[in-house]
C-alpha positions as a printed Julia matrix, in Angstrom:
292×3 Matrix{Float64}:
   0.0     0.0     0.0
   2.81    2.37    0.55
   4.04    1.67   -2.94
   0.69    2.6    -4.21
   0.74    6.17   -1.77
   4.53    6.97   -3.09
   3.04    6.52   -6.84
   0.23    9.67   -6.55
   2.56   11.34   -3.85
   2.28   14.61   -6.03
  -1.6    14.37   -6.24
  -3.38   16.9    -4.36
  -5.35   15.13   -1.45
  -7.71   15.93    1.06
  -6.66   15.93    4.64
  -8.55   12.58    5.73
  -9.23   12.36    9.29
  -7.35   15.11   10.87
  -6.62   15.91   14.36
  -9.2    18.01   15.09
 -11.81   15.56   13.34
 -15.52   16.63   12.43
 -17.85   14.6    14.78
 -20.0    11.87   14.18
 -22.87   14.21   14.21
 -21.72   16.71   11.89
 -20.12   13.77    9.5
 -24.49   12.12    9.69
 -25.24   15.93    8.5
 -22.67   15.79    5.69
 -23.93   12.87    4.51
 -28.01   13.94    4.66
 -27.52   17.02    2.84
 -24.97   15.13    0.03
 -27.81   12.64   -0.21
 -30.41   14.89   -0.29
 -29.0    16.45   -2.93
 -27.91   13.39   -4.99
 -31.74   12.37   -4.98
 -32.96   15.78   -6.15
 -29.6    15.63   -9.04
 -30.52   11.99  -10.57
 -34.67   12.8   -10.54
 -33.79   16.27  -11.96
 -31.47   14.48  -14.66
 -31.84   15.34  -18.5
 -31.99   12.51  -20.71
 -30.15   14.62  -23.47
 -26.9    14.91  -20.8
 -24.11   12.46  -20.73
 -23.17   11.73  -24.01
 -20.1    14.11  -24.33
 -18.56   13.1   -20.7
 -17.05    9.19  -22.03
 -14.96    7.35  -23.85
 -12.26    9.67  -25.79
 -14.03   12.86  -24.22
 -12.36   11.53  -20.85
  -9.67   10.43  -22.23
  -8.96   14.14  -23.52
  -9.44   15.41  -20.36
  -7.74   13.11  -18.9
  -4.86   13.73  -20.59
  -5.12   17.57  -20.22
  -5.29   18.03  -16.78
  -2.33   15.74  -16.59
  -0.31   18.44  -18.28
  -1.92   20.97  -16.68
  -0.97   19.94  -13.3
  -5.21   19.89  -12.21
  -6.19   17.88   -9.83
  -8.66   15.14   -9.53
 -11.36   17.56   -8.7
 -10.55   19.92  -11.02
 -10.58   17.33  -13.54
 -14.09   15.94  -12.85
 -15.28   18.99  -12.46
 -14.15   20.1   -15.96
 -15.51   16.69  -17.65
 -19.69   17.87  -15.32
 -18.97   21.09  -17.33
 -17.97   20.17  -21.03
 -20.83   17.93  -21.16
 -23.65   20.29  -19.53
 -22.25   22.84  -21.92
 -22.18   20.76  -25.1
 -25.41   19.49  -24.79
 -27.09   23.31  -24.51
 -24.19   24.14  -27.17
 -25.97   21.62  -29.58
 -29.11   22.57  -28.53
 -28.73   26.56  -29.55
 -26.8    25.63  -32.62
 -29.39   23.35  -33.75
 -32.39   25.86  -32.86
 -30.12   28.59  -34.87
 -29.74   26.46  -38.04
 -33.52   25.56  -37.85
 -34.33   29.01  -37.27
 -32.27   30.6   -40.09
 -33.56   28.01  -42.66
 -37.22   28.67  -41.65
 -38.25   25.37  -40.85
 -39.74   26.04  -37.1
 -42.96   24.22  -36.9
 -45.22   27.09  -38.33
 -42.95   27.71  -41.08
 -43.17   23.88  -42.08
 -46.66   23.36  -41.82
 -47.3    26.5   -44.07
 -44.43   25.46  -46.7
 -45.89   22.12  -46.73
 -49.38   23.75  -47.78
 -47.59   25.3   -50.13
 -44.99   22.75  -51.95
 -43.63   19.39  -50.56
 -40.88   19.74  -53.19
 -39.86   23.6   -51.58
 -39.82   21.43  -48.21
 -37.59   18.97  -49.24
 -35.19   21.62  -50.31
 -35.56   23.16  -47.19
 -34.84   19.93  -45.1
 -31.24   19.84  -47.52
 -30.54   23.26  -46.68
 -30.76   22.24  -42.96
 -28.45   19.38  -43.48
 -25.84   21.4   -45.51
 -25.94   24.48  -42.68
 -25.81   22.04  -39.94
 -22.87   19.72  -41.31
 -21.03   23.33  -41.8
 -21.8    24.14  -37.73
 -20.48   20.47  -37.03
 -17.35   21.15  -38.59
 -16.54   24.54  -37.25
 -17.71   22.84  -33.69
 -15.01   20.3   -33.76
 -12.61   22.39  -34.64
 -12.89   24.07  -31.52
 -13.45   21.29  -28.95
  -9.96   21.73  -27.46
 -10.87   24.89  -27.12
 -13.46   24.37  -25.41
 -12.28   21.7   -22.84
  -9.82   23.83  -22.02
 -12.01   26.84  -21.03
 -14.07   24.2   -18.92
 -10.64   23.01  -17.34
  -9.83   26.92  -16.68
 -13.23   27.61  -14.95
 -12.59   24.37  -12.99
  -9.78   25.42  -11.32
 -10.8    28.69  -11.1
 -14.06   27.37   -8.91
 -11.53   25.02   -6.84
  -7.88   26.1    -6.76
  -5.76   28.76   -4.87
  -5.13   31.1    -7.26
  -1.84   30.09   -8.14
  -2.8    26.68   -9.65
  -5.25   28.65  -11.65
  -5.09   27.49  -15.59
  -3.91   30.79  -17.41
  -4.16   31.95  -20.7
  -0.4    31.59  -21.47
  -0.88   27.53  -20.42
  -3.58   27.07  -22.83
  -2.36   28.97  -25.34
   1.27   26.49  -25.11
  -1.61   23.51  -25.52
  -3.24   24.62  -28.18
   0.58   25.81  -30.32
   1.45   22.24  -29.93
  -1.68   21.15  -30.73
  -1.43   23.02  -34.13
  -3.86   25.41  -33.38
  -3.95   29.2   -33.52
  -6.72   30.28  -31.04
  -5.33   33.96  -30.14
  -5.98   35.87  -26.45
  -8.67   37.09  -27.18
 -10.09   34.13  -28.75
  -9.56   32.38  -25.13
 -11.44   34.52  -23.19
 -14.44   34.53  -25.4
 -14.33   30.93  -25.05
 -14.27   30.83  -21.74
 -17.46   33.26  -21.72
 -19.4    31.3   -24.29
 -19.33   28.68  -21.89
 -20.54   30.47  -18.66
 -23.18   31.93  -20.93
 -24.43   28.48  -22.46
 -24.38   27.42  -18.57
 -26.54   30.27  -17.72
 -23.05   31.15  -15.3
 -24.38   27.82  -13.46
 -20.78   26.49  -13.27
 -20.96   24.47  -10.04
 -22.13   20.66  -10.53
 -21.46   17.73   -8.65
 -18.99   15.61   -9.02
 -18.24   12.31   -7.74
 -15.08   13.15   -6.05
 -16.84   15.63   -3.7
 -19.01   12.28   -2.34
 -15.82    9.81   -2.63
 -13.91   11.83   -0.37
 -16.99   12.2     1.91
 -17.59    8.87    2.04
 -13.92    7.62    2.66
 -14.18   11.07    5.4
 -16.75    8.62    7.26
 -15.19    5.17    6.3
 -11.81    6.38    8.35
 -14.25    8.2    11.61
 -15.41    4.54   11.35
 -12.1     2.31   10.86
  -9.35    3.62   11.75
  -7.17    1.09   10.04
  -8.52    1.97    6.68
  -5.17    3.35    5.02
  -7.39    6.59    3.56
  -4.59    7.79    1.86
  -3.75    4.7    -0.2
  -7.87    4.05   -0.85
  -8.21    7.42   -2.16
  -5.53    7.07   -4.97
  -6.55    3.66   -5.9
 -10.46    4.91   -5.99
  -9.02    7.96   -8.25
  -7.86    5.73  -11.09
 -10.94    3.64  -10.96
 -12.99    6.71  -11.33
 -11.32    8.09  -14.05
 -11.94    4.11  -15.39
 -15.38    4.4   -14.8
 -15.33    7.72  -16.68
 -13.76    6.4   -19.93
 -16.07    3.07  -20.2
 -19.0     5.07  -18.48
 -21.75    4.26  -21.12
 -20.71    0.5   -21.14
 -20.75    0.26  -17.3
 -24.22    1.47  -17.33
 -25.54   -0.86  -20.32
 -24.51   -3.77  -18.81
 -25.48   -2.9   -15.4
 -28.98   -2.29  -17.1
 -28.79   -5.9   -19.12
 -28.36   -7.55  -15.88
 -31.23   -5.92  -13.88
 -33.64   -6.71  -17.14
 -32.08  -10.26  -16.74
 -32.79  -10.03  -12.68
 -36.69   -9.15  -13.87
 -36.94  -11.69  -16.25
 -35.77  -14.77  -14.18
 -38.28  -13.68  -11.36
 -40.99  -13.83  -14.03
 -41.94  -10.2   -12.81
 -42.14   -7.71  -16.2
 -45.09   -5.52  -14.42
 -45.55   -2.15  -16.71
 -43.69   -0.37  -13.81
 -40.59   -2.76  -14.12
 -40.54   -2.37  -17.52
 -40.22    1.11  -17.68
 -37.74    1.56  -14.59
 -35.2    -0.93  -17.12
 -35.91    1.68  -20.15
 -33.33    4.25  -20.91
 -35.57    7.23  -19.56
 -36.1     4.82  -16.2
 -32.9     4.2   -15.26
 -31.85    7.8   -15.86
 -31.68    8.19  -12.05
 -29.22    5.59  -11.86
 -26.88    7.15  -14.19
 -26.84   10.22  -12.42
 -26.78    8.56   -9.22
 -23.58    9.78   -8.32
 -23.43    8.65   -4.66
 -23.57    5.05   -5.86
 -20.95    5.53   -8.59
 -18.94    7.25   -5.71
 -19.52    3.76   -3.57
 -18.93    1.38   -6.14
 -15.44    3.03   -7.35
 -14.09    2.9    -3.74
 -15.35   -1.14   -3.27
């Protein structure tokens, strides 16, 4: 276990059990008010979030933050952000596109009054405008994770680990891009704006260090230290095969259903993708199953 503490020994960590230790009271308080809040999160949860927060999204971040210095907060933090802002991002761009082309609802149901054939044109206009947006969208998605990386540390780090310009600018040189100063801090902007300058959202490091906070009140020969590395690489695991975790996890409740001969309408629905929404954005069980 020490090998495993000397590995991470220049990750940022909490301060697990310190001297002058919360109380057992205040930890039960902690915990109500992070599970109250988990609850309202995961029934509150949009069905259109989570697809930009996986896979090689992760991975980027990931690999970012690791150059960057950010710790693991910072870094989960960043991936809450990049996909709440996407997902509005796509939303706007798409409603824009729509918009331009005239093909709200009204202004289809009156075209299609008119001419089927001017619809159809209208429907390829769309496509053309929109493939356009996609391009010009991906060619600023370093961009953007980096402005979501900034306000991260911004929100959680002493001002000297702050992200600056100059760091992101060095990224994005040897990245091949030319994104200028100015260019930065409208980025940066565009995504506080998208957010509605909502920029705090839980993460599941703020309830993995809770829970370990209680685990050590509780054991004291828990080596916290040790646990909370090992349960930081599993997370960011869980964060680069998140969609696959969940799938399966779903295929085996369905199974669970199916073997007890108990497919009520209710049961049915709770294994649908919209019904086990609150699962996926359960973050106090992700938070317990990374650290067992």
């Amino acid at each position: 276990m020490q090998q495993i503490c000397e590995m991470f020994e220049s990750e940022s960590e909490p301060l697990f059990n310190a001297p002058n230790e919360l109380s057992a009271a205040v930890l039960d308080d902690c915990l109500f008010v992070l599970g109250t809040a988990n609850v309202d999160n995961a029934e509150r949860a949009s069905p259109a979030r989570g697809h930009f927060k996986e896979g090689h999204v992760a991975l980027l971040f990931i690999r970012l933050c690791h150059v960057l210095k950010q710790s693991a907060e910072v870094k989960c933090h960043a991936i809450e952000l990049y996909d709440a802002f996407m997902t509005e991002h796509v939303v706007q761009l798409r409603r824009h596109v729509r918009d331009a082309c005239g093909s709200d609802d009204r202004s289809k149901e009156r075209r299609r009054r008119r001419n089927r054939g001017k619809k159809e044109k209208m429907e390829e206009e769309v496509g053309r405008q929109w493939a356009m947006v996609v391009g010009r969208v991906r060619s600023q998605l370093l961009l953007r994770a980096l402005s979501c990386i900034q306000i991260a540390s911004k929100l959680l780090c002493r001002p000297s680990a702050v992200v600056s310009i100059d760091a992101i600018e060095e990224v994005l040189r040897k990245a091949g891009l030319r994104f200028g100063r100015t260019s930065i801090r409208k980025s940066e902007l565009r995504v506080l704006d998208a957010l509605g300058h909502h920029s705090t959202l839980p993460t599941p490091v703020v309830y993995l260090e809770s829970l370990l906070e209680i685990l050590g009140h509780n054991d004291q020969r828990v080596n916290l230290r040790a646990l909370y590395h090992v349960s930081l690489q599993v997370l960011d695991l869980f964060y680069l095969h998140r969609n696959r975790v969940y799938a399966e996890l779903m295929d085996r409740a369905m199974e669970g259903i199916r073997k007890r001969h108990l497919e009520s309408e209710d049961e049915r629905h709770s294994m649908s993708s919209s019904g086990f929404l609150p699962v996926t954005n359960d973050l106090m069980f992700a938070s317990t199953a990374v650290i067992s």
